[in-house]
Short mmCIF file of C-alpha atoms in Angstrom, two decimals:
data_model
loop_
_atom_site.label_atom_id
_atom_site.label_comp_id
_atom_site.label_asym_id
_atom_site.label_seq_id
_atom_site.Cartn_x
_atom_site.Cartn_y
_atom_site.Cartn_z
CA MET B 1405 -174.45 -28.86 -152.95
CA LYS B 1406 -172.09 -29.59 -155.84
CA THR B 1407 -172.07 -32.76 -157.94
CA SER B 1408 -170.31 -34.36 -160.91
CA ASN B 1409 -168.89 -37.71 -162.02
CA ILE B 1410 -165.32 -38.90 -161.45
CA PHE B 1411 -165.19 -40.52 -164.89
CA ASP B 1412 -166.45 -37.53 -166.89
CA ASP B 1413 -164.09 -36.40 -169.65
CA VAL B 1414 -161.13 -38.58 -168.73
CA PRO B 1415 -158.44 -37.84 -171.31
CA THR B 1416 -156.62 -40.79 -172.86
CA LYS B 1417 -153.32 -39.07 -173.60
CA LEU B 1418 -151.76 -36.20 -171.71
CA ASP B 1419 -148.45 -34.36 -171.81
CA ALA B 1420 -148.53 -33.97 -168.04
CA GLU B 1421 -150.69 -35.40 -165.26
CA GLN B 1422 -154.08 -33.69 -165.09
CA VAL B 1423 -155.04 -32.49 -161.61
CA THR B 1424 -158.56 -31.17 -160.97
CA ASP B 1425 -159.74 -29.80 -157.63
CA LEU B 1426 -163.18 -31.23 -156.81
CA VAL B 1427 -163.43 -29.59 -153.39
CA ARG B 1428 -161.08 -27.08 -151.80
CA GLU B 1429 -162.21 -25.84 -148.41
CA GLY B 1430 -160.10 -24.50 -145.56
CA GLY B 1431 -157.59 -27.16 -144.55
CA MET B 1432 -158.70 -29.80 -147.06
CA CYS B 1433 -158.59 -30.56 -150.75
CA ILE B 1434 -160.10 -33.40 -152.79
CA LYS B 1435 -158.64 -33.83 -156.26
CA ARG B 1436 -159.08 -36.01 -159.30
CA ILE B 1437 -155.77 -36.95 -160.89
CA VAL B 1438 -155.44 -38.55 -164.33
CA SER B 1439 -152.12 -40.11 -165.32
CA THR B 1440 -151.32 -41.68 -168.70
CA GLY B 1441 -148.00 -43.36 -168.09
CA HIS B 1442 -146.66 -40.50 -165.93
CA THR B 1443 -144.33 -40.87 -162.99
CA THR B 1444 -143.09 -38.33 -160.44
CA GLY B 1445 -139.88 -37.50 -158.67
CA TRP B 1446 -139.60 -37.90 -154.90
CA LEU B 1447 -142.36 -36.12 -153.00
CA ASN B 1448 -142.00 -35.04 -149.39
CA PRO B 1449 -145.53 -33.88 -148.59
CA ASP B 1450 -146.37 -31.24 -146.00
CA ASP B 1451 -149.93 -32.61 -145.84
CA GLU B 1452 -151.53 -35.92 -145.04
CA GLU B 1453 -152.67 -37.69 -148.19
CA TRP B 1454 -155.16 -40.46 -148.89
CA VAL B 1455 -155.34 -41.81 -152.44
CA VAL B 1456 -157.44 -44.42 -154.19
CA VAL B 1457 -157.11 -45.81 -157.74
CA LEU B 1458 -160.48 -45.98 -159.56
CA LYS B 1459 -159.26 -46.91 -163.03
CA GLY B 1460 -155.96 -48.10 -164.47
CA ALA B 1461 -153.01 -49.13 -162.32
CA ALA B 1462 -149.94 -47.62 -160.69
CA VAL B 1463 -146.90 -48.36 -158.58
CA LEU B 1464 -146.00 -46.19 -155.60
CA ARG B 1465 -142.51 -46.29 -154.14
CA PHE B 1466 -141.63 -45.33 -150.60
CA GLU B 1467 -138.15 -44.33 -149.51
CA GLU B 1468 -138.42 -45.93 -146.08
CA GLY B 1469 -137.66 -49.60 -146.45
CA ASP B 1470 -137.41 -49.17 -150.23
CA CYS B 1471 -141.06 -50.33 -150.46
CA LYS B 1472 -143.02 -50.85 -153.66
CA LEU B 1473 -146.82 -50.78 -153.62
CA THR B 1474 -148.79 -51.91 -156.67
CA MET B 1475 -152.19 -50.20 -156.88
CA ARG B 1476 -155.11 -51.47 -158.93
CA LEU B 1477 -158.85 -50.76 -159.03
CA GLY B 1478 -160.06 -49.93 -155.53
CA ASP B 1479 -156.66 -49.99 -153.83
CA TRP B 1480 -156.17 -47.09 -151.44
CA CYS B 1481 -153.23 -45.85 -149.45
CA TYR B 1482 -152.87 -43.38 -146.59
CA ILE B 1483 -149.58 -41.49 -146.76
CA PRO B 1484 -148.76 -39.40 -143.68
CA ALA B 1485 -147.13 -35.98 -144.00
CA GLY B 1486 -143.37 -36.29 -144.35
CA CYS B 1487 -143.47 -39.79 -145.84
CA ARG B 1488 -141.21 -39.58 -148.86
CA HIS B 1489 -142.69 -41.34 -151.86
CA ARG B 1490 -143.00 -41.17 -155.60
CA VAL B 1491 -145.22 -42.49 -158.36
CA GLY B 1492 -142.94 -45.09 -159.92
CA GLU B 1493 -145.25 -46.24 -162.70
CA THR B 1494 -148.73 -45.64 -164.11
CA SER B 1495 -150.40 -47.72 -166.79
CA ASP B 1496 -149.61 -46.81 -170.39
CA LYS B 1497 -152.51 -48.98 -171.63
CA GLU B 1498 -155.34 -46.93 -170.17
CA PRO B 1499 -155.66 -43.74 -168.12
CA THR B 1500 -155.15 -44.09 -164.38
CA VAL B 1501 -157.79 -42.18 -162.41
CA TRP B 1502 -157.03 -41.34 -158.78
CA ILE B 1503 -158.91 -39.55 -156.08
CA ALA B 1504 -156.52 -37.82 -153.69
CA VAL B 1505 -157.57 -36.26 -150.39
CA HIS B 1506 -155.04 -33.82 -148.91
CA PHE B 1507 -155.47 -32.48 -145.42
CA LYS B 1508 -153.68 -31.11 -142.43
CA VAL B 1509 -154.17 -32.77 -139.07
CA SER B 1510 -156.00 -30.19 -136.98
CA GLU B 1511 -156.53 -30.08 -133.27
CA THR B 1512 -160.21 -30.92 -133.66
CA ALA B 1513 -160.87 -34.14 -131.81
CA ALA B 1514 -161.14 -36.86 -134.44
CA SER B 1515 -163.90 -38.46 -132.42
CA ASP B 1516 -166.10 -35.42 -133.07
CA VAL B 1517 -165.98 -35.78 -136.83
CA GLY B 1518 -168.65 -37.70 -138.69
CA ALA B 1519 -170.29 -38.72 -135.44
CA LYS B 1520 -173.79 -37.75 -136.56
CA VAL B 1521 -173.74 -39.33 -139.99
CA MET M 504 -148.44 -45.96 -144.56
CA LYS M 505 -151.69 -47.92 -144.48
CA THR M 506 -153.29 -49.67 -147.45
CA SER M 507 -156.27 -51.84 -148.38
CA ASN M 508 -158.90 -52.21 -151.11
CA ILE M 509 -162.30 -50.51 -151.14
CA PHE M 510 -163.97 -53.61 -152.56
CA ASP M 511 -162.56 -56.12 -150.09
CA ASP M 512 -165.19 -58.13 -148.23
CA VAL M 513 -168.23 -56.19 -149.41
CA PRO M 514 -171.25 -57.89 -147.80
CA THR M 515 -174.26 -58.59 -150.02
CA LYS M 516 -176.95 -58.45 -147.35
CA LEU M 517 -176.91 -56.40 -144.16
CA ASP M 518 -179.37 -55.65 -141.40
CA ALA M 519 -178.00 -52.12 -141.12
CA GLU M 520 -175.63 -50.00 -143.20
CA GLN M 521 -172.01 -51.00 -142.64
CA VAL M 522 -169.71 -48.07 -141.87
CA THR M 523 -165.93 -48.62 -141.72
CA ASP M 524 -163.43 -45.90 -140.84
CA LEU M 525 -160.50 -46.04 -143.27
CA VAL M 526 -158.72 -42.99 -141.86
CA ARG M 527 -159.60 -40.97 -138.79
CA GLU M 528 -157.17 -38.18 -138.02
CA GLY M 529 -157.79 -34.93 -136.14
CA GLY M 530 -160.52 -33.03 -137.93
CA MET M 531 -161.10 -35.54 -140.73
CA CYS M 532 -162.56 -38.96 -141.34
CA ILE M 533 -162.69 -41.13 -144.47
CA LYS M 534 -165.21 -43.96 -144.36
CA ARG M 535 -166.40 -46.81 -146.50
CA ILE M 536 -170.17 -47.25 -146.34
CA VAL M 537 -171.99 -50.30 -147.70
CA SER M 538 -175.79 -50.13 -148.13
CA THR M 539 -178.01 -52.98 -149.32
CA GLY M 540 -181.33 -51.27 -149.88
CA HIS M 541 -181.01 -49.05 -146.81
CA THR M 542 -182.31 -45.52 -146.49
CA THR M 543 -181.88 -42.92 -143.74
CA GLY M 544 -184.00 -40.33 -141.99
CA TRP M 545 -183.20 -36.64 -142.36
CA LEU M 546 -179.58 -35.79 -141.56
CA ASN M 547 -178.48 -32.33 -140.50
CA PRO M 548 -174.71 -32.72 -140.50
CA ASP M 549 -172.34 -30.73 -138.31
CA ASP M 550 -169.48 -31.55 -140.71
CA GLU M 551 -168.80 -30.99 -144.37
CA GLU M 552 -169.26 -34.20 -146.35
CA TRP M 553 -168.06 -35.40 -149.73
CA VAL M 554 -169.40 -38.72 -151.00
CA VAL M 555 -168.83 -40.82 -154.11
CA VAL M 556 -170.64 -43.98 -155.24
CA LEU M 557 -168.22 -46.71 -156.42
CA LYS M 558 -170.66 -49.58 -156.85
CA GLY M 559 -174.45 -49.85 -156.91
CA ALA M 560 -176.76 -46.85 -157.03
CA ALA M 561 -178.57 -44.50 -154.69
CA VAL M 562 -180.88 -41.52 -154.49
CA LEU M 563 -180.12 -38.59 -152.21
CA ARG M 564 -182.85 -36.15 -151.27
CA PHE M 565 -182.27 -32.58 -150.15
CA GLU M 566 -184.76 -30.58 -148.14
CA GLU M 567 -183.94 -27.27 -149.81
CA GLY M 568 -185.87 -27.10 -153.06
CA ASP M 569 -187.11 -30.67 -152.48
CA CYS M 570 -184.24 -31.89 -154.71
CA LYS M 571 -183.62 -35.48 -155.75
CA LEU M 572 -180.15 -36.59 -156.86
CA THR M 573 -179.65 -40.00 -158.48
CA MET M 574 -176.13 -41.33 -157.92
CA ARG M 575 -174.52 -44.08 -159.99
CA LEU M 576 -170.96 -45.34 -160.46
CA GLY M 577 -168.52 -42.45 -160.11
CA ASP M 578 -171.08 -39.81 -159.16
CA TRP M 579 -169.92 -37.60 -156.31
CA CYS M 580 -171.59 -34.93 -154.25
CA TYR M 581 -170.29 -32.28 -151.85
CA ILE M 582 -172.75 -31.62 -149.02
CA PRO M 583 -171.90 -28.59 -146.85
CA ALA M 584 -172.45 -28.68 -143.09
CA GLY M 585 -176.05 -27.87 -142.20
CA CYS M 586 -177.47 -29.04 -145.55
CA ARG M 587 -180.39 -31.24 -144.58
CA HIS M 588 -180.52 -34.40 -146.66
CA ARG M 589 -181.33 -38.06 -146.51
CA VAL M 590 -180.57 -41.26 -148.39
CA GLY M 591 -183.89 -41.86 -150.14
CA GLU M 592 -183.00 -45.11 -151.89
CA THR M 593 -180.12 -47.54 -152.36
CA SER M 594 -180.07 -50.43 -154.79
CA ASP M 595 -181.60 -53.68 -153.61
CA LYS M 596 -180.04 -55.57 -156.53
CA GLU M 597 -176.41 -55.18 -155.49
CA PRO M 598 -174.53 -53.58 -152.61
CA THR M 599 -173.94 -49.84 -152.88
CA VAL M 600 -170.38 -48.91 -151.91
CA TRP M 601 -169.69 -45.30 -150.95
CA ILE M 602 -166.62 -43.43 -149.88
CA ALA M 603 -167.51 -40.57 -147.55
CA VAL M 604 -165.09 -37.86 -146.45
CA HIS M 605 -166.17 -35.89 -143.39
CA PHE M 606 -164.31 -32.80 -142.32
CA LYS M 607 -164.60 -29.51 -140.53
CA VAL M 608 -163.63 -26.34 -142.32
CA SER M 609 -160.56 -25.08 -140.49
CA GLU M 610 -158.91 -21.71 -140.68
CA THR M 611 -155.96 -23.14 -142.57
CA ALA M 612 -155.75 -21.33 -145.89
CA ALA M 613 -157.12 -23.69 -148.52
CA SER M 614 -154.46 -22.51 -150.92
CA ASP M 615 -151.80 -24.02 -148.67
CA VAL M 616 -153.17 -27.52 -148.91
CA GLY M 617 -151.92 -29.94 -151.51
CA ALA M 618 -149.74 -27.30 -153.07
CA LYS M 619 -146.64 -29.49 -153.19
CA VAL M 620 -148.18 -32.64 -154.61
#
């Protein structure tokens, strides 16, 4: 059993995004990401990704359909593998704290997961 | 791409815990759980579980070592498969909102996941 708090030691100014692995187990990774005004280039992920914003604000951009998605406290987004996207903006007024879950779709039947809890 | 907000339509009083699948893909499930004073019996999960409290408060109890873990805003806990635990308390003053990630440890090398993002 491992425990901590998402909001512990959130830096207010960073040269580059801060990425911290919270859990990394075969086939899956849960990260905390802190951005302070950072953006990214286009990403073409090999993995499935689910992200949620827990502080601050951001804008994601998606190549398909030239979509723009504004993300504020509690907003989450599921980005399938191969979905080209980038972080277009993050707040420069306060740190933006994300949780990101990266995973590969396995052949385990989805219906078997989490059934007992 | 699928999007919503964790805090949308959080009920304030429930007969039973409310569990909503946000993502369910082969081998992995991300859920929102809302508790309003609910507890559980002992759970002996087949899957790995990672949980975070985003509103409210709760107490988890673990059989091994008779441990008690108080969880408040932002507290997270990684509970390996087979780790017997139960929800001992949840706030009766406000809803407790959890995100729970359930997954099975696959043979995919953990180092391969999330490497590009």
